[in-house]
PDB file of C-alpha atoms in Angstrom:
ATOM      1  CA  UNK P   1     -42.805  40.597 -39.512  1.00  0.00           C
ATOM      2  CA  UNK P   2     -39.548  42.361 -39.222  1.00  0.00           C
ATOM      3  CA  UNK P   3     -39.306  45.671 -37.111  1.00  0.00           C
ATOM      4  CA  UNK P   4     -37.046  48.654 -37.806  1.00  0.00           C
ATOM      5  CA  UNK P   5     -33.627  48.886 -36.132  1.00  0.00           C
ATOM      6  CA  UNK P   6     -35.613  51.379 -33.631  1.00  0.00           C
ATOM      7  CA  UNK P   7     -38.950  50.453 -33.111  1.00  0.00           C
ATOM      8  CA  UNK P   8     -42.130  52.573 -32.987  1.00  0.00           C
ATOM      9  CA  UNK P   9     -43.038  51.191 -29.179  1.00  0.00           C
ATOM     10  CA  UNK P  10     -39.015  52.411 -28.074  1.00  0.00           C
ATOM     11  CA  UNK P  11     -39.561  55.816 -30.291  1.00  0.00           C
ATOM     12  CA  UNK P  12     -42.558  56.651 -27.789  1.00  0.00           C
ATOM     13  CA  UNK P  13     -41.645  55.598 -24.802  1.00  0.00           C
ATOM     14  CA  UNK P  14     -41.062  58.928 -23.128  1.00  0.00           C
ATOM     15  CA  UNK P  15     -37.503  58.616 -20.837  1.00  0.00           C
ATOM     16  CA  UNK P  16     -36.105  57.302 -23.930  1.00  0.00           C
ATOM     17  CA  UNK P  17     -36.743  60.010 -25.931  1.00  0.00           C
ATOM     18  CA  UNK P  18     -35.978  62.559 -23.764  1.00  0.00           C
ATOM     19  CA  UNK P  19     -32.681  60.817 -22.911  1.00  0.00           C
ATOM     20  CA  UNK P  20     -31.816  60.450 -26.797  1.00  0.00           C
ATOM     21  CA  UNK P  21     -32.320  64.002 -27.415  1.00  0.00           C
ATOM     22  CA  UNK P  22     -30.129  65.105 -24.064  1.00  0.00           C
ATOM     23  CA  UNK P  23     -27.688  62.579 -25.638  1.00  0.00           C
ATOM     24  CA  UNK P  24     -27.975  64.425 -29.114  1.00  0.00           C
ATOM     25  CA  UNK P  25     -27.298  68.014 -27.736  1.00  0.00           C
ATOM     26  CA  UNK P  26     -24.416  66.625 -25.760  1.00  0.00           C
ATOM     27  CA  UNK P  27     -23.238  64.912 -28.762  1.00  0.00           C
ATOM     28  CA  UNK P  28     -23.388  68.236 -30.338  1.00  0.00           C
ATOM     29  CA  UNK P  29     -21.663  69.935 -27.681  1.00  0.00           C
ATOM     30  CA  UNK P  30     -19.169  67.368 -27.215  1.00  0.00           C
ATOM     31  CA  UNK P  31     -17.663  66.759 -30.773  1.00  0.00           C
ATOM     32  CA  UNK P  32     -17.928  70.434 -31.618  1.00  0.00           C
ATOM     33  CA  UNK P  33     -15.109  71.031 -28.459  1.00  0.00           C
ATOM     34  CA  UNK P  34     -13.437  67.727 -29.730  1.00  0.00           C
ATOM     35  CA  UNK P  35     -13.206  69.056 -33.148  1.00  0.00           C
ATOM     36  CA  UNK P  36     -12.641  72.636 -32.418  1.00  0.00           C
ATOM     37  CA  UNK P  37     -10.504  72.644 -29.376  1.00  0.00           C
ATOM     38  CA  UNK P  38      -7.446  71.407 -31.200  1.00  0.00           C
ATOM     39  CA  UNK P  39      -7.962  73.431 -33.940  1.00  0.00           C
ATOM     40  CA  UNK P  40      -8.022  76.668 -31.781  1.00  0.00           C
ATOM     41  CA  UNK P  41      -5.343  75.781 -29.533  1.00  0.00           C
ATOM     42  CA  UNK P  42      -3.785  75.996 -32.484  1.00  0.00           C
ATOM     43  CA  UNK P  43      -3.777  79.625 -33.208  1.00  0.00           C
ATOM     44  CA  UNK P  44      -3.389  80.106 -29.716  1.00  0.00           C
ATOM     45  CA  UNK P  45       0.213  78.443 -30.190  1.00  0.00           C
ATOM     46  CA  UNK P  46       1.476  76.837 -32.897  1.00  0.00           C
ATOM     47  CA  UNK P  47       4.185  74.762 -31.655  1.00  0.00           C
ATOM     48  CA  UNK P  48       2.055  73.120 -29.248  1.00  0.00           C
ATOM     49  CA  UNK P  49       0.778  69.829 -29.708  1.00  0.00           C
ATOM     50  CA  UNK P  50      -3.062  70.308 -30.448  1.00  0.00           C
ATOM     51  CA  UNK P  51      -4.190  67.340 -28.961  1.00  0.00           C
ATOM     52  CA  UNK P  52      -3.122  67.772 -25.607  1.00  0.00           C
ATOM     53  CA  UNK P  53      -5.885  70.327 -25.265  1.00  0.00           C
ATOM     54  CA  UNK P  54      -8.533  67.435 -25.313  1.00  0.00           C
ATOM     55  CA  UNK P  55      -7.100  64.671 -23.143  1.00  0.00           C
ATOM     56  CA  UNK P  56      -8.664  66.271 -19.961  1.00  0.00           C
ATOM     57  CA  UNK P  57     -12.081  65.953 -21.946  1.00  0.00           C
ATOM     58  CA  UNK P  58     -11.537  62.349 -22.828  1.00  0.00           C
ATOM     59  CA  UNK P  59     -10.481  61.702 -19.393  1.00  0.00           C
ATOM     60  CA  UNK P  60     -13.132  62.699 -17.358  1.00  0.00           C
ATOM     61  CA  UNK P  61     -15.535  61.244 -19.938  1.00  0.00           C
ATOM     62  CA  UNK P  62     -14.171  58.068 -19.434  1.00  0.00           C
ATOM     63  CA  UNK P  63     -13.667  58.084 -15.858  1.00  0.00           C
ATOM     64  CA  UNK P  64     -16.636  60.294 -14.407  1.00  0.00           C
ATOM     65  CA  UNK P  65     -19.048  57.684 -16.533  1.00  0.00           C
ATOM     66  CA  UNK P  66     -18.701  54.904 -14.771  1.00  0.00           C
ATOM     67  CA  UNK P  67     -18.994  56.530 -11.516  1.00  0.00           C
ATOM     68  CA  UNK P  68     -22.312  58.507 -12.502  1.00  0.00           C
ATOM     69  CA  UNK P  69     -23.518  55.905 -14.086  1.00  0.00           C
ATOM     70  CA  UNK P  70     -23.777  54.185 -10.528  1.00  0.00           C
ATOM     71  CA  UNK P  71     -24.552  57.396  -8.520  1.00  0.00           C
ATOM     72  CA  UNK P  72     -27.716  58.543 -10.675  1.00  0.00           C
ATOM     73  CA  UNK P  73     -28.980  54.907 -10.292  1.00  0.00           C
ATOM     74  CA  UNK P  74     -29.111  55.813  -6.730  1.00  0.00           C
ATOM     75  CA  UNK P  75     -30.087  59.753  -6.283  1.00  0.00           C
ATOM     76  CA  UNK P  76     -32.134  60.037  -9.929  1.00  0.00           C
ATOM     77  CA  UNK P  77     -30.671  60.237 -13.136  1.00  0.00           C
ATOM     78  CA  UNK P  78     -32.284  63.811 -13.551  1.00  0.00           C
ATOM     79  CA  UNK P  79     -29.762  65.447 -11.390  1.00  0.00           C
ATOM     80  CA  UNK P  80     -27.104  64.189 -12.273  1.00  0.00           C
ATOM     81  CA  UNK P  81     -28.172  64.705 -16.200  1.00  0.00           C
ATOM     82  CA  UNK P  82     -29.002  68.522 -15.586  1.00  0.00           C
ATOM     83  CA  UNK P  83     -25.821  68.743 -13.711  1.00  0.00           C
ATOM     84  CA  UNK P  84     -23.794  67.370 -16.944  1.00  0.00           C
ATOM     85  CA  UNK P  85     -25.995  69.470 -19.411  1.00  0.00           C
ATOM     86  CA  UNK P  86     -24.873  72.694 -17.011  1.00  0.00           C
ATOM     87  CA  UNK P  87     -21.533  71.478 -17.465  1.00  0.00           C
ATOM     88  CA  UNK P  88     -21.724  71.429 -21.029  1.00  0.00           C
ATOM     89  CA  UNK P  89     -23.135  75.447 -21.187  1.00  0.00           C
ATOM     90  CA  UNK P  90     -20.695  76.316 -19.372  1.00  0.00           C
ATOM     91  CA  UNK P  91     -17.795  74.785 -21.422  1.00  0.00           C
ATOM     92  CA  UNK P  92     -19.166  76.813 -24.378  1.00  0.00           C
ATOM     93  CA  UNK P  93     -19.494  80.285 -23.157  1.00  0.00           C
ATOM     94  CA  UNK P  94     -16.101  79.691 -21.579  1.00  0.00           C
ATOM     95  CA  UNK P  95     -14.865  78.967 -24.807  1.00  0.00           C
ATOM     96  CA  UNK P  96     -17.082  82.418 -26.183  1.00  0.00           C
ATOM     97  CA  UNK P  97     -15.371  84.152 -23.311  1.00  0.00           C
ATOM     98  CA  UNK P  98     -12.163  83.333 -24.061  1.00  0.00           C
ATOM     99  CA  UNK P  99      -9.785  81.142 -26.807  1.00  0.00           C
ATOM    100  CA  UNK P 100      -7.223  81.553 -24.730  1.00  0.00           C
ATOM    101  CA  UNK P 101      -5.078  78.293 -23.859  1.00  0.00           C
ATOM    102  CA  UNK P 102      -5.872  78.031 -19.675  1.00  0.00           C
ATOM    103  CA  UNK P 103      -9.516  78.403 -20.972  1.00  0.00           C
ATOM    104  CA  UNK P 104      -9.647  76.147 -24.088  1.00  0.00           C
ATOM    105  CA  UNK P 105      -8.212  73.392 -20.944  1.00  0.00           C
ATOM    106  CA  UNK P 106     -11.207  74.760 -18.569  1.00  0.00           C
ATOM    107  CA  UNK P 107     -13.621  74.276 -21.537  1.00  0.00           C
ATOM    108  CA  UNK P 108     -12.131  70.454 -22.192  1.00  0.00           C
ATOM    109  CA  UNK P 109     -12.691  69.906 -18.503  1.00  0.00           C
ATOM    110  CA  UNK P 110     -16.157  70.656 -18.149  1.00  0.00           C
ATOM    111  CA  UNK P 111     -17.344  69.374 -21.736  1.00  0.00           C
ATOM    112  CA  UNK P 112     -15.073  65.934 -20.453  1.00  0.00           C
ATOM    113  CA  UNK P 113     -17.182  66.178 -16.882  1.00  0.00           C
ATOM    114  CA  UNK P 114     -20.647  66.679 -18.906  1.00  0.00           C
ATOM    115  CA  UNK P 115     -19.908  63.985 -20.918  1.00  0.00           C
ATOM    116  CA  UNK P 116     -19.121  61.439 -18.113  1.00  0.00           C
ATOM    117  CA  UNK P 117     -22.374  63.142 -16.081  1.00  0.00           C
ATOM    118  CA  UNK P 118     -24.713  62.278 -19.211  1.00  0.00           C
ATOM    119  CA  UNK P 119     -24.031  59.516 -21.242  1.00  0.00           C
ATOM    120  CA  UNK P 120     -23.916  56.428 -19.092  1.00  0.00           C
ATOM    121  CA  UNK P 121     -26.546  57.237 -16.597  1.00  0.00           C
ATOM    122  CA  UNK P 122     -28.940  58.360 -19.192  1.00  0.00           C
ATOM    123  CA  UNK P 123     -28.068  54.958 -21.177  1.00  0.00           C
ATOM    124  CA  UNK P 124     -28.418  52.790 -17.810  1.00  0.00           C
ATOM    125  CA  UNK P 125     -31.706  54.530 -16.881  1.00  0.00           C
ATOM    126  CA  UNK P 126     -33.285  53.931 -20.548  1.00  0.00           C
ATOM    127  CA  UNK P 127     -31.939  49.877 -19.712  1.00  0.00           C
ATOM    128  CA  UNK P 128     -33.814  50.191 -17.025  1.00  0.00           C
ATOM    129  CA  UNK P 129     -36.707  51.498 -17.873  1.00  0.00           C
ATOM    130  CA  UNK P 130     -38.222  49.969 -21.206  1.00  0.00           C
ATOM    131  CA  UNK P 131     -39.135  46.193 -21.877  1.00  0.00           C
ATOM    132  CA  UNK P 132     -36.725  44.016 -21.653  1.00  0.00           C
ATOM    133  CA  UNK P 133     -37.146  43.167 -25.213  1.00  0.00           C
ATOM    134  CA  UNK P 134     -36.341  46.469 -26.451  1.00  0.00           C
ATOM    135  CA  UNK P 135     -33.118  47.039 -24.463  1.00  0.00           C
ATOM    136  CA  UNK P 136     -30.723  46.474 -27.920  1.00  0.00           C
ATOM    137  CA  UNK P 137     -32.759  49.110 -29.540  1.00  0.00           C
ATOM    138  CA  UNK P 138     -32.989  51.618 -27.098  1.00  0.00           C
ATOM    139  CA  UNK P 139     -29.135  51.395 -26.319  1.00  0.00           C
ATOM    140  CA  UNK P 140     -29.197  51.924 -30.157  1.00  0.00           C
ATOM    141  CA  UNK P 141     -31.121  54.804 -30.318  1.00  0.00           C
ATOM    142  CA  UNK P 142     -28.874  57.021 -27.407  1.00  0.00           C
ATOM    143  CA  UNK P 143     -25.817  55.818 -28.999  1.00  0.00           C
ATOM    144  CA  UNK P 144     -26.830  56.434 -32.798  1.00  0.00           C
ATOM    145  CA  UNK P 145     -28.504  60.224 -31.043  1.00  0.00           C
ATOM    146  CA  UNK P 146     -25.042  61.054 -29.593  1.00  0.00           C
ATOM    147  CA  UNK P 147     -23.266  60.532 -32.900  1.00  0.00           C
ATOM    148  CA  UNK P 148     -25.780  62.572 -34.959  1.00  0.00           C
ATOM    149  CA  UNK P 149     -25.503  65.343 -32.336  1.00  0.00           C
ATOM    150  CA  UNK P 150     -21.357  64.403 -32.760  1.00  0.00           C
ATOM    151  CA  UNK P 151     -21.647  65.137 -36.698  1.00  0.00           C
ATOM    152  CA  UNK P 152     -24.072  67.554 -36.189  1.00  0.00           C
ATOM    153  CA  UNK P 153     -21.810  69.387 -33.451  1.00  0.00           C
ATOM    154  CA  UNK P 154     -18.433  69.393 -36.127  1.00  0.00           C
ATOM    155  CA  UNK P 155     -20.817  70.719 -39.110  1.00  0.00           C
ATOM    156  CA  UNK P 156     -22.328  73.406 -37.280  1.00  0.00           C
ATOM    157  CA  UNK P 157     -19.095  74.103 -35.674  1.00  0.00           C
ATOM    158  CA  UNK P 158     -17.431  74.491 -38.968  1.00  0.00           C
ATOM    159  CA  UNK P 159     -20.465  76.488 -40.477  1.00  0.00           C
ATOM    160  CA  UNK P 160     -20.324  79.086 -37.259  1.00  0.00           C
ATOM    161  CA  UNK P 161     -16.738  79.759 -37.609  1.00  0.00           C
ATOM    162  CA  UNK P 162     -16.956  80.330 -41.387  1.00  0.00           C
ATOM    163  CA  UNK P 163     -19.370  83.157 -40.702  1.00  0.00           C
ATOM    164  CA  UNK P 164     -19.256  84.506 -37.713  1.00  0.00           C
ATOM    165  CA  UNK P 165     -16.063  84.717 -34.444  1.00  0.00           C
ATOM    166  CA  UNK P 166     -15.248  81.974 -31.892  1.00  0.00           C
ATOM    167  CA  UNK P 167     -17.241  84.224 -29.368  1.00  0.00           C
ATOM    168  CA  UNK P 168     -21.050  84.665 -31.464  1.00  0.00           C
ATOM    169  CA  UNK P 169     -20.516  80.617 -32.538  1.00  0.00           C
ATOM    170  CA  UNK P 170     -19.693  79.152 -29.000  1.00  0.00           C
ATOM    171  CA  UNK P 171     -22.523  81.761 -27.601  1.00  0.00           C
ATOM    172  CA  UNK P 172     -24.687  79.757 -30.303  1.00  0.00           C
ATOM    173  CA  UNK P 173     -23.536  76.243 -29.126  1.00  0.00           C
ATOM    174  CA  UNK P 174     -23.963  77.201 -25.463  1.00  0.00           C
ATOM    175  CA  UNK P 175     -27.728  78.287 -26.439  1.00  0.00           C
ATOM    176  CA  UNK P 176     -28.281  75.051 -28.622  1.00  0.00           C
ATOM    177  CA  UNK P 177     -26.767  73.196 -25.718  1.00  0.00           C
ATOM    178  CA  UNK P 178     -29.173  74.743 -23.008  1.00  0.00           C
ATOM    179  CA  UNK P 179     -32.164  73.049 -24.624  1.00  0.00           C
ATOM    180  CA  UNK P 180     -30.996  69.442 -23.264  1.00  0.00           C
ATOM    181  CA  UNK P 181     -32.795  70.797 -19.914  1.00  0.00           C
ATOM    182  CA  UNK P 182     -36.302  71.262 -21.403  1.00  0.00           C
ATOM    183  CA  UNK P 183     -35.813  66.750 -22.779  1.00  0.00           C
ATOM    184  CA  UNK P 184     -34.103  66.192 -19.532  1.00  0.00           C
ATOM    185  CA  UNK P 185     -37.196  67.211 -17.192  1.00  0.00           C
ATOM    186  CA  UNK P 186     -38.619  64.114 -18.426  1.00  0.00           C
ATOM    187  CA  UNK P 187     -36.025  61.464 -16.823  1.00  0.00           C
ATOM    188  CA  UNK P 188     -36.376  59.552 -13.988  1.00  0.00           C
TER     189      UNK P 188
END
């Protein structure tokens, strides 16, 4: 018989959960900055070029990955993964604390650094840990979690600023953010 593209045996297995919905918050957190950041940099200064304000967040995403990736294998992907989830608090309320250029680049920094402290090593301890038949479908489920969280993270975003200031809706994202702790207590 066929299964569905996530089965029920990789949708109970425990780590992989817990990593999916650290990957989801993340997500959230991550795509809201990508999203926003440009947008309020904007404000800040019009004749600046937007996009600039989110290269130090793909950066370090890209770069502090592939290191973590290799480090949490070693020390414990829990550290590392409450590390990045700290990392991505913090680049909220700095954002609630101040739109200000210098901190809209602080904010890209550390939502870049969570990004690179989460994503691989909780993908390459989820590889690790369930059957080797299920690897496809795990790596499925953290990378379809992260983009929900990504849409999720641009829609709430969008809804926030609608109704309330940059300060109550990055206070909001911070909170929503902090949650990724309680899923990441459960990893390796």
């Amino acid at each position: 018989h066929a299964e569905s593209l996530i089965p029920w045996r990789v949708l109970g297995h425990g780590v992989a959960v817990a990593a999916a919905i650290v990957g989801l918050l993340i997500g959230l957190t991550q795509f809201a900055m990508l999203t926003y950041l440009p947008f309020l940099s904007q404000k800040v200064d019009p004749d600046l070029n937007s996009g600039i304000v989110v290269i130090p967040l793909t950066v370090l995403w890209m770069t502090l990955g592939s290191i973590t990736g290799v480090v949490a294998l070693r020390v414990g992907t829990r550290v590392i993964v409450m590390i990045g989830i700290g990392l991505g608090v913090l680049s909220a309320l700095v954002v609630a604390w101040s739109a200000a250029l210098p901190s809209l680049l602080v904010a890209s920094t550390l939502i870049g650094a969570s990004a690179g402290f989460v994503l691989i090593p909780t993908l390459l301890i989820v590889q690790r840990v369930v059957a080797k038949a299920d690897v496809g479908a795990a790596t499925s489920l953290l990378v379809l979690s992260r983009n929900f969280g990504g849409a999720a993270g641009a829609a709430l975003t969008a809804v926030l600023l609608a109704g309330l200031g940059v300060r109550e809706t990055f206070l909001i994202i911070a909170a929503v953010t902090a949650v990724a702790f309680v899923a990441a207590v459960r990893l390796p």
